[in-house]
Coordinates of C-alpha atoms and ligand atoms in Angstrom, one line a residue:
M1 CA -0.9 28.7 -2.2
K2 CA 1.2 27.1 0.5
I3 CA 0.8 23.3 0.7
V4 CA 2.1 20.8 3.3
T5 CA 2.3 17.2 2.4
V6 CA 2.5 14.6 5.2
L7 CA 4.0 11.1 4.7
G8 CA 5.5 8.5 6.9
T9 CA 5.3 5.0 5.5
R10 CA 6.5 2.9 2.6
P11 CA 3.2 3.0 0.6
E12 CA 2.8 6.8 1.2
I13 CA 6.3 7.5 -0.1
I14 CA 5.7 5.3 -3.2
K15 CA 2.2 6.6 -4.0
L16 CA 3.0 10.3 -3.4
S17 CA 6.3 10.1 -5.4
P18 CA 4.8 11.2 -8.7
I19 CA 2.9 14.1 -7.0
I20 CA 5.7 15.6 -4.9
P21 CA 7.9 17.0 -7.8
L22 CA 4.7 18.6 -9.3
L23 CA 3.7 20.2 -6.0
D24 CA 7.3 21.6 -5.7
K25 CA 7.0 23.1 -9.1
E26 CA 3.5 24.6 -8.9
F27 CA 3.2 25.6 -5.2
D28 CA 5.0 26.8 -2.1
H29 CA 5.4 23.2 -1.0
I30 CA 6.6 21.8 2.4
L31 CA 7.2 18.0 2.9
I32 CA 6.9 16.5 6.3
H33 CA 8.1 13.0 7.1
T34 CA 6.7 11.6 10.4
G35 CA 9.2 8.8 10.7
Q36 CA 6.5 6.1 11.2
H37 CA 8.7 4.0 8.9
Y38 CA 12.4 4.6 9.5
S39 CA 14.4 1.5 8.6
Y40 CA 16.5 2.1 5.4
N41 CA 14.6 -0.5 3.4
M42 CA 11.2 0.8 4.4
D43 CA 12.0 4.4 3.9
K44 CA 15.1 6.0 2.5
I45 CA 15.6 3.4 -0.2
F46 CA 12.4 4.7 -1.9
F47 CA 13.5 8.3 -1.7
E48 CA 16.7 7.3 -3.5
E49 CA 15.1 5.0 -6.1
L50 CA 12.2 7.4 -6.9
G51 CA 14.5 10.4 -7.0
L52 CA 12.7 12.3 -4.3
R53 CA 14.1 15.4 -2.6
D54 CA 14.8 15.6 1.1
C55 CA 11.9 16.3 3.4
D56 CA 11.7 19.8 5.0
Y57 CA 10.8 18.3 8.4
S58 CA 11.6 14.9 9.8
L59 CA 9.6 14.2 13.0
N60 CA 11.3 10.9 13.8
V61 CA 8.3 9.6 15.7
G62 CA 9.0 5.9 15.1
S63 CA 7.0 2.9 16.3
G64 CA 4.5 2.5 19.2
T65 CA 1.0 1.5 20.0
H66 CA -1.7 3.1 17.9
A67 CA -2.4 5.8 20.5
E68 CA 1.3 6.5 21.2
Q69 CA 2.2 6.7 17.6
T70 CA -0.8 8.8 16.5
G71 CA -0.5 11.1 19.5
K72 CA 3.2 11.7 19.0
I73 CA 2.7 12.4 15.3
M74 CA -0.1 14.9 16.1
I75 CA 2.0 16.8 18.7
E76 CA 4.9 17.2 16.3
I77 CA 2.8 18.0 13.2
E78 CA 0.9 20.7 15.1
K79 CA 4.2 22.5 15.8
V80 CA 5.1 22.6 12.1
L81 CA 1.6 23.6 11.0
L82 CA 1.5 26.5 13.5
K83 CA 4.8 27.7 12.2
E84 CA 4.2 27.2 8.5
T85 CA 0.4 28.2 8.4
P86 CA -0.3 26.4 5.1
N87 CA -3.5 26.8 3.1
L88 CA -3.8 23.1 2.6
V89 CA -2.5 19.8 4.0
I90 CA -2.3 16.7 1.7
V91 CA -2.4 13.2 3.2
Q92 CA -2.5 9.8 1.4
G93 CA -4.2 6.5 2.3
D94 CA -5.1 5.1 5.6
T95 CA -2.1 5.1 8.0
N96 CA -1.7 6.6 11.5
T97 CA 0.5 9.2 9.8
S98 CA -2.4 10.3 7.5
L99 CA -4.9 10.2 10.4
A100 CA -2.7 12.4 12.6
G101 CA -2.1 14.9 9.8
T102 CA -5.8 15.1 9.1
I103 CA -7.0 15.6 12.6
V104 CA -4.4 18.3 13.4
A105 CA -4.9 20.2 10.2
S106 CA -8.7 20.2 10.5
K107 CA -8.6 21.4 14.1
L108 CA -6.4 24.3 13.0
N109 CA -9.0 25.1 10.3
I110 CA -6.5 24.2 7.6
K111 CA -8.1 22.5 4.5
V112 CA -7.2 18.8 4.0
A113 CA -6.9 17.0 0.7
H114 CA -7.1 13.2 0.9
V115 CA -5.5 11.2 -1.9
E116 CA -7.1 7.7 -2.1
A117 CA -10.4 8.7 -0.5
G118 CA -13.5 6.5 -0.2
C119 CA -11.8 3.1 0.1
R120 CA -13.7 0.8 2.5
S121 CA -13.2 -2.8 3.6
F122 CA -16.3 -2.5 5.9
D123 CA -14.3 -4.2 8.6
K124 CA -13.7 -2.0 11.6
R125 CA -11.4 -4.5 13.2
M126 CA -8.8 -3.1 10.8
P127 CA -7.1 0.0 12.2
E128 CA -6.9 1.3 8.6
E129 CA -10.7 1.2 8.2
I130 CA -11.1 3.5 11.2
N131 CA -8.4 5.8 9.9
R132 CA -10.1 5.9 6.4
I133 CA -13.5 6.9 7.8
V134 CA -12.1 9.7 10.1
I135 CA -9.8 11.0 7.4
D136 CA -12.5 11.2 4.7
H137 CA -15.0 12.8 7.1
C138 CA -12.5 15.5 8.1
S139 CA -11.3 16.2 4.6
D140 CA -12.3 19.1 2.3
I141 CA -11.1 17.7 -1.0
L142 CA -11.4 14.0 -1.7
F143 CA -9.5 12.4 -4.5
A144 CA -11.2 9.1 -5.2
P145 CA -9.5 6.2 -7.1
D146 CA -12.6 4.6 -8.5
E147 CA -16.4 4.6 -8.7
N148 CA -16.7 2.2 -5.8
A149 CA -15.0 4.7 -3.6
I150 CA -17.3 7.5 -4.8
N151 CA -20.3 5.4 -3.9
N152 CA -18.9 4.7 -0.5
L153 CA -18.5 8.4 0.1
N154 CA -21.9 9.2 -1.2
H155 CA -23.5 6.6 1.1
E156 CA -21.8 8.2 4.1
G157 CA -23.3 11.6 3.2
I158 CA -20.2 13.3 1.9
P159 CA -21.3 15.9 -0.7
D160 CA -20.4 15.3 -4.4
G161 CA -19.0 18.7 -4.8
I162 CA -15.8 17.9 -2.8
I163 CA -15.2 14.5 -4.4
H164 CA -13.0 14.2 -7.5
L165 CA -12.6 10.9 -9.4
V166 CA -9.0 10.9 -10.4
G167 CA -7.8 7.3 -10.5
N168 CA -5.0 5.7 -8.7
T169 CA -1.6 7.4 -8.1
S170 CA 0.1 4.0 -7.7
V171 CA -0.4 3.5 -11.5
D172 CA 2.0 6.4 -12.3
A173 CA 4.8 5.1 -9.9
C174 CA 4.3 1.4 -10.9
V175 CA 4.3 1.9 -14.7
R176 CA 7.5 4.0 -14.4
M177 CA 9.4 1.3 -12.4
A178 CA 8.2 -1.8 -14.2
N179 CA 10.2 -0.9 -17.3
L180 CA 13.4 -0.5 -15.4
F181 CA 13.7 -4.0 -14.0
D182 CA 16.8 -6.0 -15.1
S183 CA 15.6 -9.5 -15.6
A184 CA 19.1 -10.9 -14.9
K185 CA 18.0 -10.4 -11.3
L186 CA 15.8 -13.6 -11.7
D187 CA 18.9 -15.7 -12.4
T188 CA 20.7 -14.2 -9.4
L189 CA 17.8 -15.4 -7.2
N190 CA 17.5 -18.7 -9.1
L191 CA 14.0 -17.9 -10.3
K192 CA 12.3 -18.9 -13.5
R193 CA 9.9 -16.4 -15.2
K194 CA 6.2 -17.2 -14.4
N195 CA 7.3 -20.1 -12.2
Y196 CA 7.2 -18.7 -8.7
I197 CA 4.7 -16.8 -6.4
V198 CA 5.4 -13.5 -4.7
L199 CA 4.1 -13.3 -1.1
T200 CA 3.7 -10.3 1.2
L201 CA 2.1 -10.2 4.6
H202 CA 1.9 -7.5 7.2
R203 CA -1.6 -6.7 8.3
Q204 CA -2.2 -6.5 12.0
E205 CA -4.9 -9.2 11.7
N206 CA -2.6 -11.6 9.8
T207 CA 0.5 -11.1 12.0
E208 CA -0.9 -11.9 15.4
Y209 CA 1.2 -15.0 16.4
I210 CA -1.4 -17.9 16.0
K211 CA -2.7 -16.6 12.7
L212 CA 0.8 -15.9 11.3
K213 CA 1.8 -19.5 12.2
E214 CA -1.3 -20.9 10.4
I215 CA -0.6 -18.8 7.3
I216 CA 3.1 -19.8 7.2
K217 CA 2.1 -23.5 7.6
A218 CA -0.1 -23.0 4.5
I219 CA 2.7 -21.3 2.6
N220 CA 5.1 -24.2 3.5
S221 CA 2.6 -26.6 2.1
I222 CA 2.2 -24.7 -1.1
S223 CA 6.0 -24.4 -1.5
N224 CA 6.1 -28.2 -2.1
D225 CA 4.5 -27.4 -5.5
I226 CA 6.0 -24.0 -6.4
K227 CA 8.8 -21.7 -5.3
V228 CA 7.6 -18.8 -3.1
V229 CA 9.5 -15.5 -2.9
F230 CA 8.7 -13.7 0.4
P231 CA 10.1 -10.2 1.1
V232 CA 9.3 -10.0 4.7
H233 CA 7.8 -6.7 6.2
L234 CA 9.6 -5.7 9.4
R235 CA 6.5 -6.1 11.5
T236 CA 6.2 -9.7 10.3
K237 CA 9.9 -10.4 10.6
K238 CA 9.9 -9.4 14.2
I239 CA 7.0 -11.7 15.0
M240 CA 8.4 -14.6 13.0
Q241 CA 11.8 -14.3 14.8
S242 CA 10.5 -13.9 18.3
N243 CA 8.2 -16.9 17.9
N244 CA 10.6 -19.0 15.9
I245 CA 8.2 -19.4 12.9
K246 CA 10.2 -21.2 10.2
V247 CA 9.7 -21.5 6.4
N248 CA 10.6 -24.4 4.2
N249 CA 13.6 -24.4 1.8
N250 CA 11.5 -23.6 -1.2
V251 CA 10.4 -20.3 0.3
L252 CA 12.9 -17.6 -0.5
V253 CA 12.8 -15.2 2.4
T254 CA 14.3 -11.8 1.8
D255 CA 14.5 -8.4 3.6
P256 CA 12.0 -5.8 2.3
M257 CA 13.0 -5.0 -1.2
G258 CA 13.5 -1.8 -3.1
Y259 CA 10.6 -0.8 -5.4
K260 CA 12.3 -1.5 -8.7
E261 CA 13.4 -5.0 -7.7
F262 CA 10.0 -5.8 -6.1
I263 CA 7.9 -4.6 -8.9
G264 CA 10.1 -6.5 -11.4
L265 CA 9.7 -9.7 -9.4
V266 CA 5.9 -9.2 -9.2
A267 CA 5.7 -8.6 -13.0
N268 CA 7.6 -11.8 -13.8
S269 CA 5.7 -14.0 -11.2
K270 CA 3.0 -16.6 -11.9
F271 CA 0.8 -14.8 -9.4
V272 CA 1.0 -13.0 -6.1
M273 CA -0.5 -13.7 -2.6
T274 CA -0.8 -10.7 -0.4
D275 CA -2.7 -8.7 2.3
S276 CA -1.2 -5.5 1.0
G277 CA -3.5 -2.8 -0.4
G278 CA -0.9 -1.3 -2.7
L279 CA 0.1 -4.7 -4.2
Q280 CA -3.5 -5.5 -5.1
E281 CA -3.6 -2.4 -7.3
E282 CA -0.1 -2.9 -8.7
A283 CA -0.7 -6.6 -9.6
A284 CA -3.8 -5.5 -11.6
V285 CA -1.8 -2.9 -13.4
L286 CA 1.0 -5.4 -14.2
N287 CA -1.6 -8.0 -15.2
V288 CA -0.5 -10.5 -12.6
P289 CA -3.3 -12.5 -10.9
C290 CA -3.6 -11.6 -7.2
L291 CA -4.9 -13.8 -4.4
I292 CA -5.9 -11.8 -1.4
L293 CA -5.1 -13.3 2.0
R294 CA -8.0 -11.5 3.8
E295 CA -11.7 -11.9 4.2
N296 CA -12.4 -8.5 2.6
T297 CA -10.7 -5.7 0.7
E298 CA -11.0 -2.0 0.1
W299 CA -10.1 -2.7 -3.6
M300 CA -13.4 -4.5 -4.3
Y301 CA -13.7 -3.2 -7.8
L302 CA -10.8 -5.4 -8.8
V303 CA -12.4 -8.4 -7.2
N304 CA -15.8 -7.6 -8.8
L305 CA -14.0 -7.5 -12.2
G306 CA -12.6 -11.0 -11.6
K307 CA -9.1 -9.6 -11.7
N308 CA -8.2 -10.4 -8.1
L309 CA -9.5 -13.1 -5.8
I310 CA -10.2 -13.1 -2.1
I311 CA -9.1 -16.4 -0.6
G312 CA -9.2 -15.7 3.1
N313 CA -6.5 -16.4 5.7
S314 CA -7.2 -19.9 7.0
Y315 CA -4.9 -22.8 6.3
E316 CA -7.5 -24.8 4.5
K317 CA -8.7 -22.0 2.2
I318 CA -5.2 -20.8 1.3
V319 CA -3.9 -24.3 0.5
S320 CA -7.1 -25.4 -1.4
N321 CA -7.4 -22.1 -3.4
V322 CA -3.7 -22.0 -4.4
K323 CA -3.4 -25.7 -5.3
D324 CA -6.6 -25.4 -7.4
L325 CA -5.2 -22.4 -9.2
L326 CA -1.8 -24.1 -9.8
N327 CA -3.6 -26.9 -11.5
D328 CA -5.9 -24.7 -13.5
E329 CA -4.1 -22.7 -16.2
K330 CA -7.4 -21.9 -17.8
Q331 CA -8.6 -20.0 -14.7
L332 CA -5.3 -18.1 -14.5
K333 CA -5.6 -17.1 -18.1
K334 CA -9.2 -16.0 -17.5
M335 CA -8.0 -13.7 -14.8
K336 CA -5.3 -12.3 -17.0
V337 CA -7.6 -11.7 -20.0
I338 CA -9.6 -9.2 -18.0
R339 CA -8.3 -5.8 -18.7
I340 CA -8.5 -2.9 -16.3
P341 CA -8.6 0.7 -17.5
I342 CA -5.1 2.0 -16.8
E343 CA -5.0 5.7 -16.8
E344 CA -1.7 7.4 -16.3
C345 CA -0.9 11.0 -15.3
I346 CA -3.2 10.8 -12.3
S347 CA -0.9 13.1 -10.4
K348 CA -1.2 15.8 -13.1
R349 CA -4.9 15.7 -12.7
I350 CA -4.7 16.2 -9.0
I351 CA -2.4 19.2 -9.4
E352 CA -4.9 20.7 -12.0
I353 CA -7.7 20.4 -9.5
L354 CA -5.6 21.9 -6.7
Q355 CA -4.8 24.9 -9.0
K356 CA -8.4 25.7 -9.3
I357 CA -9.1 25.9 -5.6
Ligands
UD1_1 C1 1.6 0.6 8.6 C2 0.2 1.1 8.4 C3 -0.5 0.1 7.4 C4 0.3 0.1 6.1 C5 1.8 -0.3 6.4 C6 2.6 -0.2 5.2 C7 -1.0 2.0 10.3 C8 -2.0 1.8 11.4 N1 -0.6 0.9 9.7 O1 1.6 -0.7 9.2 O2 -1.7 0.6 7.1 O3 -0.2 -0.9 5.3 O4 2.3 0.6 7.4 O5 3.8 -1.0 5.3 O6 -0.6 3.1 10.1 N2 9.1 -1.5 11.8 C9 10.5 -1.4 11.7 N3 11.0 -0.5 10.9 C10 10.2 0.4 10.2 C11 8.8 0.3 10.3 C12 8.3 -0.6 11.1 O7 11.2 -2.2 12.3 O8 10.8 1.2 9.4 C13 8.5 -2.5 12.7 C14 8.4 -2.1 14.1 O9 8.7 -3.2 14.9 C15 7.0 -1.6 14.2 C16 6.3 -2.6 13.3 O10 7.2 -2.8 12.2 O11 6.5 -1.7 15.6 C17 4.9 -2.0 12.7 O12 5.1 -0.7 12.2 P1 3.9 0.3 12.1 O13 4.3 1.5 11.3 O14 3.3 0.5 13.4 O15 2.8 -0.5 11.3 P2 2.9 -1.3 9.9 O16 2.6 -2.7 10.1 O17 4.1 -1.0 9.2
UDP2 N1 6.9 -3.0 -1.8 C1 8.2 -2.8 -2.0 N2 9.1 -3.8 -1.5 C2 8.6 -4.9 -0.8 C3 7.2 -5.0 -0.6 C4 6.4 -4.0 -1.1 O1 8.7 -1.9 -2.6 O2 9.5 -5.7 -0.4 C5 5.9 -1.9 -2.3 C6 4.8 -2.4 -3.1 O3 5.1 -2.5 -4.5 C7 3.7 -1.3 -2.9 C8 4.0 -0.9 -1.4 O4 5.3 -1.3 -1.1 O5 3.9 -0.2 -3.7 C9 3.0 -1.5 -0.5 O6 3.3 -1.3 0.8 P1 2.7 -2.2 1.9 O7 2.3 -3.5 1.4 O8 3.7 -2.1 3.0 O9 1.5 -1.3 2.4 P2 0.0 -1.2 1.9 O10 -0.1 -0.9 0.5 O11 -0.7 -2.5 2.3 O12 -0.6 -0.1 2.8

């Protein structure tokens, strides 16, 4: 069987990293990079750290509006799929890269397998929610991370026969990396174990200028009580710079980090604050409490378990929730005591299912 995998952004590279070598081994496998992410620390660094091979096609599409970016990716992917005529295309997650790969493949009558199917935030203002719905409804094989995702797919009328509960591929990558962190890095950054917060922020709805200014005001207030480490996504960096949004001295702003360094910092933090999807899952795997800077999440099962907490994205809610938690070790411990089932070798399970098609 000939399989094409399409990726293009930081989380896709990380989450597909355990699957790619297995696909290379078991199938005639072609890897396409759309170039949605292209800066070294959003792209190449992860190929190096995770020991991934070079891509067979680099489409170098870059940034743009949603329509420009998705359209350009579709045009370029179509050329490759017409040339390679694979039996199956694999996409991961909810990005414009995954959307474009899915639409092109399904219109060429090539089967699509979606890794991380069935996640829903039920908030169509998020571009990712629109992508998730379209991708799942055009896919032929759906790899769901949890029961919630399966229920979502069932409610939308997607037949059970094409859905496979496999778990989450980020577990494989995250567990592998967490053990490699050199804790001397904490000294270099002047950080004390369990005495700082890690913050990430990049969602479209949180990086619109007025909202971003409000969130950073809240972070500045929190930083009076505890140090905050903030590896800034390049979308966010651009908006902070062009609007002169400044952080206080106790907020350590860095460029986007490599995976090993980032996961190590998360594992040693008191808790994380984020709007990232990937980080919500990783924090749970690393048993670090996670405060979600959004009104909803597609990883609701972690919230329902009491492992992660939605705190919203307004100044008042962020400051009051974080200050409460900083003064409530009992609540933090309660979140940490909750154990989630961590199943490894998810990628192997995906390969086994593909071999039976
Ligand atoms: C995209 C995904 C989002 C995912 C995120 C992971 C969509 C709709 N969004 O959002 O779901 O959570 O990736 O990080 O697909 N930029 C650079 N260099 C890069 C990449 C981006 O400078 O390598 C800057 C550019 O100014 C660009 C902006 O970041 O315009 C946004 O990039 P884009 O890929 O459009 O969206 P993300 O916010 O990264
Ligand atoms: N990440 C990283 N360095 C950073 C910030 C995040 O390696 O400085 C990793 C993080 O561990 C997770 C992934 O990037 O695996 C999440 O990507 P992002 O938050 O950009 O996207 P999302 O998961 O929200 O789609």
